[in-house]
Amino acid sequence: MRGIKWLALLPFIGMLGGVFFVNQVTPLVLGMPLLLAWIVLWVLLTSVIMALIYATDPANRDHIGRDEARSHEAGR
Amino acid sequence: MSALLIIFVTMGLALWLGLQARRGRDMNLEQWTVGGRGFGTLFVFLLMAGEIYTTFTFLGGSGFAYGKGGPAFYILCYGSLAYVISYWLLPPIWRYAKAERLISQPDFFAHKYDSRALGVLVALVGIIALVPYLVLQLKGLGIIVSTASYGAIGPSAGIWIGIVVTTAYVMASGVRASAWTAVVKDTLILVVVVFLGIYLPIHYYGGLGPMFTAIDAAKPGFLALPASGQSISWFDSTVLLTALGFYTWPHTFASLYTARDERIFRRNAIILPLYQLILLFVFFVGFAAILKVPGLTGPAIDLSLLRLSAQTFPPWAVGIVGAAGVLTALVPGSMILITAATLLANNIYAVFRTDADEATISRLAKWLVPVVALVSVYFTLQGGETIVALLLMGYSFVTQLLPSLVCSLMERNPATREGAFAGVLVGVAVVAFTSLTHMSLATLLPSLPTWVHDLNIGIVALAANVVVLVAVSAVTQTRQAQHPLSSAR
């Protein structure tokens, strides 16, 4: 699943691009200003996305798998 | 008086623990963190949570939330984005460093580009960037001592006390960080911040929602990004700058070499973003202070957390908050001091005096500690900057190392040593010029649109850096191709 790593772009888009749309105080979400709540959401999503990428990355398998994965990585 | 007493006792404790560590009598972390034991995992979890906190986050973050509002949220963003980048950036650096047995950040550049000159330049940039970082720790210490004395000790005297204690701590503990001090620091700061972040909004407003509603009513739009100044343009460029520069600091670079396995970096990329959420507690304190400790402006915004604590709690409790702040400034401060002194001795002096032996260099590094400390005190006493502004200045310098770093990790390095050198030089020059002359894009090119004026100067410098790097590399690349043997220096 080589395409999964492109998910890593989403936090950038969400945080840097999202501000254009959520740059306001109200409505409060969980007591926090909308802008803050949006950022908090993306912090959580970043963790989830990185977990997904980690789980599907062949470089993280055990030693045998890792050497095979190295030859894949060189082409990246 | 009791607040000050607690603080001085804490400083004494830190010094004592440092001495114990140097004598080999330190806490054995292994005993606490043996894998499989639930207690060990919780312990590591708490330690990592505490490590997030430095003077920057504790006083600077709350100060920025108090003084600027919405723009403070950038602090929550850049860590997460940096961790995403680290997933791919750190493993190749680690692998190369391991293969070449590198010790410091300048080593990396010097080896990759086969250029001692570049190594020296990288060391210089690292030192220049570390100065504002150290200054902000000293500023924090000065604030804490001054506030805990309830005004009896002036801010300048507080700063001198701070630097003496920091230098003493470095001399006492040496290069080996005390595990006990780290544990005490991390536990204390975590407890203090979580408590303050929950208690203060409830105590003064009845909860988060009511607090933010009250602030929005008193200062409409304050909790979001303004149209100019710290606008969206500022926000995005600052988040980008600090996310890119996160791992270009000399001490972070050197510490990543010590990882045992490259997978650690990838695993950290999953967990560490979650730790950033603890920053929310710091923000809440700063926000709580807005309507309760009004009137702090300019660099005084950094006083907000302590002032609010002094207003709310009895002196002994203020002492505990101050003690947490002291440790959060002392530990990173001493590490920065050691790093700067070592860079000067190992990566600059030793490059020019190749005959110098290990003992001489070590002694030089030790004596450079008070020198660097005094230089930093000079800048700290000049005052005038908020803690956040100081760290951003450091970032603007150190992030200039990124383009040549990234190029060197590619299969075929598109940058030549001349290109890397020129790029870093230009980037640093742009930042230095605007900092020293207190000019900005707005004053230099007033006809450009607001969003360009609001861009973080570090990003502008980075752009100039990349342009020069590409241009100079292109020129020197052709020269290298025509005279392949002349690349030997």
JSON list of N, CA and C in Angstrom, two decimals, chain B residues 424-484:
[
{"chain": "B", "resi": 424, "resn": "VAL", "atom": "N", "xyz": [23.26, 29.04, 3.13]},
{"chain": "B", "resi": 424, "resn": "VAL", "atom": "CA", "xyz": [23.18, 29.26, 4.57]},
{"chain": "B", "resi": 424, "resn": "VAL", "atom": "C", "xyz": [23.58, 30.69, 4.91]},
{"chain": "B", "resi": 425, "resn": "LEU", "atom": "N", "xyz": [24.66, 31.15, 4.29]},
{"chain": "B", "resi": 425, "resn": "LEU", "atom": "CA", "xyz": [25.15, 32.49, 4.57]},
{"chain": "B", "resi": 425, "resn": "LEU", "atom": "C", "xyz": [24.10, 33.56, 4.26]},
{"chain": "B", "resi": 426, "resn": "VAL", "atom": "N", "xyz": [23.50, 33.45, 3.09]},
{"chain": "B", "resi": 426, "resn": "VAL", "atom": "CA", "xyz": [22.49, 34.42, 2.69]},
{"chain": "B", "resi": 426, "resn": "VAL", "atom": "C", "xyz": [21.29, 34.39, 3.64]},
{"chain": "B", "resi": 427, "resn": "GLY", "atom": "N", "xyz": [20.82, 33.19, 3.95]},
{"chain": "B", "resi": 427, "resn": "GLY", "atom": "CA", "xyz": [19.67, 33.06, 4.85]},
{"chain": "B", "resi": 427, "resn": "GLY", "atom": "C", "xyz": [19.95, 33.72, 6.19]},
{"chain": "B", "resi": 428, "resn": "VAL", "atom": "N", "xyz": [21.10, 33.39, 6.76]},
{"chain": "B", "resi": 428, "resn": "VAL", "atom": "CA", "xyz": [21.46, 33.95, 8.06]},
{"chain": "B", "resi": 428, "resn": "VAL", "atom": "C", "xyz": [21.62, 35.47, 7.97]},
{"chain": "B", "resi": 429, "resn": "ALA", "atom": "N", "xyz": [22.21, 35.94, 6.86]},
{"chain": "B", "resi": 429, "resn": "ALA", "atom": "CA", "xyz": [22.41, 37.37, 6.69]},
{"chain": "B", "resi": 429, "resn": "ALA", "atom": "C", "xyz": [21.08, 38.12, 6.67]},
{"chain": "B", "resi": 430, "resn": "VAL", "atom": "N", "xyz": [20.10, 37.59, 5.97]},
{"chain": "B", "resi": 430, "resn": "VAL", "atom": "CA", "xyz": [18.78, 38.24, 5.91]},
{"chain": "B", "resi": 430, "resn": "VAL", "atom": "C", "xyz": [18.21, 38.38, 7.31]},
{"chain": "B", "resi": 431, "resn": "VAL", "atom": "N", "xyz": [18.25, 37.28, 8.09]},
{"chain": "B", "resi": 431, "resn": "VAL", "atom": "CA", "xyz": [17.68, 37.33, 9.44]},
{"chain": "B", "resi": 431, "resn": "VAL", "atom": "C", "xyz": [18.47, 38.29, 10.32]},
{"chain": "B", "resi": 432, "resn": "ALA", "atom": "N", "xyz": [19.82, 38.21, 10.25]},
{"chain": "B", "resi": 432, "resn": "ALA", "atom": "CA", "xyz": [20.66, 39.06, 11.09]},
{"chain": "B", "resi": 432, "resn": "ALA", "atom": "C", "xyz": [20.41, 40.53, 10.77]},
{"chain": "B", "resi": 433, "resn": "PHE", "atom": "N", "xyz": [20.36, 40.84, 9.48]},
{"chain": "B", "resi": 433, "resn": "PHE", "atom": "CA", "xyz": [20.15, 42.23, 9.07]},
{"chain": "B", "resi": 433, "resn": "PHE", "atom": "C", "xyz": [18.85, 42.79, 9.63]},
{"chain": "B", "resi": 434, "resn": "THR", "atom": "N", "xyz": [17.76, 42.06, 9.42]},
{"chain": "B", "resi": 434, "resn": "THR", "atom": "CA", "xyz": [16.47, 42.57, 9.88]},
{"chain": "B", "resi": 434, "resn": "THR", "atom": "C", "xyz": [16.40, 42.61, 11.41]},
{"chain": "B", "resi": 435, "resn": "SER", "atom": "N", "xyz": [17.05, 41.67, 12.08]},
{"chain": "B", "resi": 435, "resn": "SER", "atom": "CA", "xyz": [17.01, 41.68, 13.54]},
{"chain": "B", "resi": 435, "resn": "SER", "atom": "C", "xyz": [17.79, 42.85, 14.10]},
{"chain": "B", "resi": 436, "resn": "LEU", "atom": "N", "xyz": [19.01, 43.04, 13.59]},
{"chain": "B", "resi": 436, "resn": "LEU", "atom": "CA", "xyz": [19.87, 44.09, 14.14]},
{"chain": "B", "resi": 436, "resn": "LEU", "atom": "C", "xyz": [19.35, 45.49, 13.83]},
{"chain": "B", "resi": 437, "resn": "THR", "atom": "N", "xyz": [18.80, 45.67, 12.63]},
{"chain": "B", "resi": 437, "resn": "THR", "atom": "CA", "xyz": [18.32, 46.99, 12.28]},
{"chain": "B", "resi": 437, "resn": "THR", "atom": "C", "xyz": [16.86, 47.20, 12.68]},
{"chain": "B", "resi": 438, "resn": "HIS", "atom": "N", "xyz": [16.26, 46.17, 13.22]},
{"chain": "B", "resi": 438, "resn": "HIS", "atom": "CA", "xyz": [14.84, 46.23, 13.61]},
{"chain": "B", "resi": 438, "resn": "HIS", "atom": "C", "xyz": [13.97, 46.63, 12.43]},
{"chain": "B", "resi": 439, "resn": "MET", "atom": "N", "xyz": [14.41, 46.25, 11.25]},
{"chain": "B", "resi": 439, "resn": "MET", "atom": "CA", "xyz": [13.59, 46.52, 10.07]},
{"chain": "B", "resi": 439, "resn": "MET", "atom": "C", "xyz": [12.82, 45.26, 9.73]},
{"chain": "B", "resi": 440, "resn": "SER", "atom": "N", "xyz": [11.86, 45.42, 8.85]},
{"chain": "B", "resi": 440, "resn": "SER", "atom": "CA", "xyz": [11.08, 44.26, 8.42]},
{"chain": "B", "resi": 440, "resn": "SER", "atom": "C", "xyz": [10.73, 44.47, 6.97]},
{"chain": "B", "resi": 441, "resn": "LEU", "atom": "N", "xyz": [10.06, 43.48, 6.40]},
{"chain": "B", "resi": 441, "resn": "LEU", "atom": "CA", "xyz": [9.62, 43.63, 5.02]},
{"chain": "B", "resi": 441, "resn": "LEU", "atom": "C", "xyz": [8.74, 44.86, 4.86]},
{"chain": "B", "resi": 442, "resn": "ALA", "atom": "N", "xyz": [7.97, 45.14, 5.92]},
{"chain": "B", "resi": 442, "resn": "ALA", "atom": "CA", "xyz": [7.07, 46.28, 5.85]},
{"chain": "B", "resi": 442, "resn": "ALA", "atom": "C", "xyz": [7.82, 47.59, 5.70]},
{"chain": "B", "resi": 443, "resn": "THR", "atom": "N", "xyz": [8.95, 47.70, 6.40]},
{"chain": "B", "resi": 443, "resn": "THR", "atom": "CA", "xyz": [9.70, 48.95, 6.31]},
{"chain": "B", "resi": 443, "resn": "THR", "atom": "C", "xyz": [10.57, 49.01, 5.06]},
{"chain": "B", "resi": 444, "resn": "LEU", "atom": "N", "xyz": [11.04, 47.84, 4.61]},
{"chain": "B", "resi": 444, "resn": "LEU", "atom": "CA", "xyz": [11.92, 47.83, 3.45]},
{"chain": "B", "resi": 444, "resn": "LEU", "atom": "C", "xyz": [11.16, 47.95, 2.13]},
{"chain": "B", "resi": 445, "resn": "LEU", "atom": "N", "xyz": [10.03, 47.25, 2.06]},
{"chain": "B", "resi": 445, "resn": "LEU", "atom": "CA", "xyz": [9.25, 47.25, 0.82]},
{"chain": "B", "resi": 445, "resn": "LEU", "atom": "C", "xyz": [7.79, 47.53, 1.14]},
{"chain": "B", "resi": 446, "resn": "PRO", "atom": "N", "xyz": [7.49, 48.79, 1.47]},
{"chain": "B", "resi": 446, "resn": "PRO", "atom": "CA", "xyz": [6.13, 49.11, 1.96]},
{"chain": "B", "resi": 446, "resn": "PRO", "atom": "C", "xyz": [5.03, 48.90, 0.93]},
{"chain": "B", "resi": 447, "resn": "SER", "atom": "N", "xyz": [5.39, 48.79, -0.35]},
{"chain": "B", "resi": 447, "resn": "SER", "atom": "CA", "xyz": [4.32, 48.71, -1.34]},
{"chain": "B", "resi": 447, "resn": "SER", "atom": "C", "xyz": [3.74, 47.31, -1.49]},
{"chain": "B", "resi": 448, "resn": "LEU", "atom": "N", "xyz": [4.39, 46.30, -0.89]},
{"chain": "B", "resi": 448, "resn": "LEU", "atom": "CA", "xyz": [3.89, 44.94, -1.02]},
{"chain": "B", "resi": 448, "resn": "LEU", "atom": "C", "xyz": [2.62, 44.76, -0.19]},
{"chain": "B", "resi": 449, "resn": "PRO", "atom": "N", "xyz": [1.77, 43.79, -0.60]},
{"chain": "B", "resi": 449, "resn": "PRO", "atom": "CA", "xyz": [0.51, 43.58, 0.14]},
{"chain": "B", "resi": 449, "resn": "PRO", "atom": "C", "xyz": [0.75, 43.13, 1.58]},
{"chain": "B", "resi": 450, "resn": "THR", "atom": "N", "xyz": [-0.26, 43.33, 2.43]},
{"chain": "B", "resi": 450, "resn": "THR", "atom": "CA", "xyz": [-0.15, 43.01, 3.86]},
{"chain": "B", "resi": 450, "resn": "THR", "atom": "C", "xyz": [0.28, 41.59, 4.10]},
{"chain": "B", "resi": 451, "resn": "TRP", "atom": "N", "xyz": [-0.26, 40.65, 3.33]},
{"chain": "B", "resi": 451, "resn": "TRP", "atom": "CA", "xyz": [0.04, 39.26, 3.62]},
{"chain": "B", "resi": 451, "resn": "TRP", "atom": "C", "xyz": [1.51, 38.96, 3.42]},
{"chain": "B", "resi": 452, "resn": "VAL", "atom": "N", "xyz": [2.17, 39.69, 2.54]},
{"chain": "B", "resi": 452, "resn": "VAL", "atom": "CA", "xyz": [3.60, 39.49, 2.36]},
{"chain": "B", "resi": 452, "resn": "VAL", "atom": "C", "xyz": [4.37, 40.08, 3.55]},
{"chain": "B", "resi": 453, "resn": "HIS", "atom": "N", "xyz": [3.89, 41.25, 4.01]},
{"chain": "B", "resi": 453, "resn": "HIS", "atom": "CA", "xyz": [4.53, 41.88, 5.17]},
{"chain": "B", "resi": 453, "resn": "HIS", "atom": "C", "xyz": [4.45, 41.00, 6.40]},
{"chain": "B", "resi": 454, "resn": "ASP", "atom": "N", "xyz": [3.35, 40.26, 6.52]},
{"chain": "B", "resi": 454, "resn": "ASP", "atom": "CA", "xyz": [3.13, 39.45, 7.71]},
{"chain": "B", "resi": 454, "resn": "ASP", "atom": "C", "xyz": [3.94, 38.17, 7.73]},
{"chain": "B", "resi": 455, "resn": "LEU", "atom": "N", "xyz": [4.53, 37.81, 6.58]},
{"chain": "B", "resi": 455, "resn": "LEU", "atom": "CA", "xyz": [5.28, 36.57, 6.53]},
{"chain": "B", "resi": 455, "resn": "LEU", "atom": "C", "xyz": [6.42, 36.58, 7.54]},
{"chain": "B", "resi": 456, "resn": "ASN", "atom": "N", "xyz": [6.62, 35.45, 8.17]},
{"chain": "B", "resi": 456, "resn": "ASN", "atom": "CA", "xyz": [7.73, 35.30, 9.10]},
{"chain": "B", "resi": 456, "resn": "ASN", "atom": "C", "xyz": [9.05, 35.52, 8.36]},
{"chain": "B", "resi": 457, "resn": "ILE", "atom": "N", "xyz": [9.93, 36.33, 8.94]},
{"chain": "B", "resi": 457, "resn": "ILE", "atom": "CA", "xyz": [11.17, 36.68, 8.24]},
{"chain": "B", "resi": 457, "resn": "ILE", "atom": "C", "xyz": [12.04, 35.45, 7.99]},
{"chain": "B", "resi": 458, "resn": "GLY", "atom": "N", "xyz": [11.92, 34.47, 8.88]},
{"chain": "B", "resi": 458, "resn": "GLY", "atom": "CA", "xyz": [12.69, 33.24, 8.70]},
{"chain": "B", "resi": 458, "resn": "GLY", "atom": "C", "xyz": [12.34, 32.52, 7.41]},
{"chain": "B", "resi": 459, "resn": "ILE", "atom": "N", "xyz": [11.06, 32.54, 7.06]},
{"chain": "B", "resi": 459, "resn": "ILE", "atom": "CA", "xyz": [10.61, 31.89, 5.83]},
{"chain": "B", "resi": 459, "resn": "ILE", "atom": "C", "xyz": [11.12, 32.65, 4.62]},
{"chain": "B", "resi": 460, "resn": "VAL", "atom": "N", "xyz": [11.09, 33.97, 4.71]},
{"chain": "B", "resi": 460, "resn": "VAL", "atom": "CA", "xyz": [11.60, 34.80, 3.62]},
{"chain": "B", "resi": 460, "resn": "VAL", "atom": "C", "xyz": [13.08, 34.51, 3.42]},
{"chain": "B", "resi": 461, "resn": "ALA", "atom": "N", "xyz": [13.82, 34.46, 4.53]},
{"chain": "B", "resi": 461, "resn": "ALA", "atom": "CA", "xyz": [15.25, 34.15, 4.47]},
{"chain": "B", "resi": 461, "resn": "ALA", "atom": "C", "xyz": [15.47, 32.77, 3.88]},
{"chain": "B", "resi": 462, "resn": "LEU", "atom": "N", "xyz": [14.59, 31.82, 4.25]},
{"chain": "B", "resi": 462, "resn": "LEU", "atom": "CA", "xyz": [14.72, 30.46, 3.74]},
{"chain": "B", "resi": 462, "resn": "LEU", "atom": "C", "xyz": [14.54, 30.43, 2.23]},
{"chain": "B", "resi": 463, "resn": "ALA", "atom": "N", "xyz": [13.60, 31.22, 1.74]},
{"chain": "B", "resi": 463, "resn": "ALA", "atom": "CA", "xyz": [13.37, 31.28, 0.30]},
{"chain": "B", "resi": 463, "resn": "ALA", "atom": "C", "xyz": [14.61, 31.81, -0.40]},
{"chain": "B", "resi": 464, "resn": "ALA", "atom": "N", "xyz": [15.19, 32.89, 0.17]},
{"chain": "B", "resi": 464, "resn": "ALA", "atom": "CA", "xyz": [16.41, 33.45, -0.41]},
{"chain": "B", "resi": 464, "resn": "ALA", "atom": "C", "xyz": [17.52, 32.41, -0.39]},
{"chain": "B", "resi": 465, "resn": "ASN", "atom": "N", "xyz": [17.61, 31.70, 0.72]},
{"chain": "B", "resi": 465, "resn": "ASN", "atom": "CA", "xyz": [18.58, 30.62, 0.91]},
{"chain": "B", "resi": 465, "resn": "ASN", "atom": "C", "xyz": [18.49, 29.60, -0.21]},
{"chain": "B", "resi": 466, "resn": "VAL", "atom": "N", "xyz": [17.30, 29.12, -0.49]},
{"chain": "B", "resi": 466, "resn": "VAL", "atom": "CA", "xyz": [17.09, 28.09, -1.50]},
{"chain": "B", "resi": 466, "resn": "VAL", "atom": "C", "xyz": [17.47, 28.61, -2.89]},
{"chain": "B", "resi": 467, "resn": "VAL", "atom": "N", "xyz": [17.05, 29.83, -3.18]},
{"chain": "B", "resi": 467, "resn": "VAL", "atom": "CA", "xyz": [17.36, 30.42, -4.49]},
{"chain": "B", "resi": 467, "resn": "VAL", "atom": "C", "xyz": [18.87, 30.47, -4.69]},
{"chain": "B", "resi": 468, "resn": "VAL", "atom": "N", "xyz": [19.57, 30.98, -3.70]},
{"chain": "B", "resi": 468, "resn": "VAL", "atom": "CA", "xyz": [21.03, 31.09, -3.79]},
{"chain": "B", "resi": 468, "resn": "VAL", "atom": "C", "xyz": [21.68, 29.72, -3.88]},
{"chain": "B", "resi": 469, "resn": "LEU", "atom": "N", "xyz": [21.16, 28.79, -3.07]},
{"chain": "B", "resi": 469, "resn": "LEU", "atom": "CA", "xyz": [21.71, 27.43, -3.08]},
{"chain": "B", "resi": 469, "resn": "LEU", "atom": "C", "xyz": [21.63, 26.81, -4.47]},
{"chain": "B", "resi": 470, "resn": "VAL", "atom": "N", "xyz": [20.46, 26.94, -5.08]},
{"chain": "B", "resi": 470, "resn": "VAL", "atom": "CA", "xyz": [20.25, 26.37, -6.41]},
{"chain": "B", "resi": 470, "resn": "VAL", "atom": "C", "xyz": [21.15, 27.06, -7.43]},
{"chain": "B", "resi": 471, "resn": "ALA", "atom": "N", "xyz": [21.17, 28.40, -7.38]},
{"chain": "B", "resi": 471, "resn": "ALA", "atom": "CA", "xyz": [21.95, 29.16, -8.36]},
{"chain": "B", "resi": 471, "resn": "ALA", "atom": "C", "xyz": [23.44, 28.85, -8.25]},
{"chain": "B", "resi": 472, "resn": "VAL", "atom": "N", "xyz": [23.98, 28.97, -7.05]},
{"chain": "B", "resi": 472, "resn": "VAL", "atom": "CA", "xyz": [25.41, 28.75, -6.87]},
{"chain": "B", "resi": 472, "resn": "VAL", "atom": "C", "xyz": [25.79, 27.29, -7.17]},
{"chain": "B", "resi": 473, "resn": "SER", "atom": "N", "xyz": [24.91, 26.36, -6.77]},
{"chain": "B", "resi": 473, "resn": "SER", "atom": "CA", "xyz": [25.20, 24.96, -7.06]},
{"chain": "B", "resi": 473, "resn": "SER", "atom": "C", "xyz": [25.25, 24.71, -8.55]},
{"chain": "B", "resi": 474, "resn": "ALA", "atom": "N", "xyz": [24.34, 25.35, -9.29]},
{"chain": "B", "resi": 474, "resn": "ALA", "atom": "CA", "xyz": [24.32, 25.16, -10.74]},
{"chain": "B", "resi": 474, "resn": "ALA", "atom": "C", "xyz": [25.64, 25.62, -11.35]},
{"chain": "B", "resi": 475, "resn": "VAL", "atom": "N", "xyz": [26.10, 26.77, -10.89]},
{"chain": "B", "resi": 475, "resn": "VAL", "atom": "CA", "xyz": [27.35, 27.31, -11.43]},
{"chain": "B", "resi": 475, "resn": "VAL", "atom": "C", "xyz": [28.54, 26.43, -11.05]},
{"chain": "B", "resi": 476, "resn": "THR", "atom": "N", "xyz": [28.63, 26.06, -9.79]},
{"chain": "B", "resi": 476, "resn": "THR", "atom": "CA", "xyz": [29.80, 25.31, -9.35]},
{"chain": "B", "resi": 476, "resn": "THR", "atom": "C", "xyz": [29.74, 23.85, -9.79]},
{"chain": "B", "resi": 477, "resn": "GLN", "atom": "N", "xyz": [28.52, 23.40, -10.11]},
{"chain": "B", "resi": 477, "resn": "GLN", "atom": "CA", "xyz": [28.36, 22.03, -10.59]},
{"chain": "B", "resi": 477, "resn": "GLN", "atom": "C", "xyz": [29.08, 21.86, -11.93]},
{"chain": "B", "resi": 478, "resn": "THR", "atom": "N", "xyz": [28.87, 22.85, -12.82]},
{"chain": "B", "resi": 478, "resn": "THR", "atom": "CA", "xyz": [29.48, 22.79, -14.14]},
{"chain": "B", "resi": 478, "resn": "THR", "atom": "C", "xyz": [30.98, 22.85, -14.01]},
{"chain": "B", "resi": 479, "resn": "ARG", "atom": "N", "xyz": [31.45, 23.69, -13.06]},
{"chain": "B", "resi": 479, "resn": "ARG", "atom": "CA", "xyz": [32.89, 23.81, -12.88]},
{"chain": "B", "resi": 479, "resn": "ARG", "atom": "C", "xyz": [33.49, 22.49, -12.42]},
{"chain": "B", "resi": 480, "resn": "GLN", "atom": "N", "xyz": [32.71, 21.81, -11.54]},
{"chain": "B", "resi": 480, "resn": "GLN", "atom": "CA", "xyz": [33.18, 20.54, -11.01]},
{"chain": "B", "resi": 480, "resn": "GLN", "atom": "C", "xyz": [33.23, 19.48, -12.10]},
{"chain": "B", "resi": 481, "resn": "ALA", "atom": "N", "xyz": [32.24, 19.56, -13.01]},
{"chain": "B", "resi": 481, "resn": "ALA", "atom": "CA", "xyz": [32.20, 18.56, -14.08]},
{"chain": "B", "resi": 481, "resn": "ALA", "atom": "C", "xyz": [33.36, 18.74, -15.03]},
{"chain": "B", "resi": 482, "resn": "GLN", "atom": "N", "xyz": [33.74, 20.03, -15.25]},
{"chain": "B", "resi": 482, "resn": "GLN", "atom": "CA", "xyz": [34.83, 20.28, -16.18]},
{"chain": "B", "resi": 482, "resn": "GLN", "atom": "C", "xyz": [36.19, 19.94, -15.57]},
{"chain": "B", "resi": 483, "resn": "HIS", "atom": "N", "xyz": [36.30, 20.15, -14.24]},
{"chain": "B", "resi": 483, "resn": "HIS", "atom": "CA", "xyz": [37.57, 19.87, -13.58]},
{"chain": "B", "resi": 483, "resn": "HIS", "atom": "C", "xyz": [37.35, 18.91, -12.44]},
{"chain": "B", "resi": 484, "resn": "PRO", "atom": "N", "xyz": [37.13, 17.64, -12.74]},
{"chain": "B", "resi": 484, "resn": "PRO", "atom": "CA", "xyz": [36.76, 16.68, -11.70]},
{"chain": "B", "resi": 484, "resn": "PRO", "atom": "C", "xyz": [37.77, 16.56, -10.57]}
]
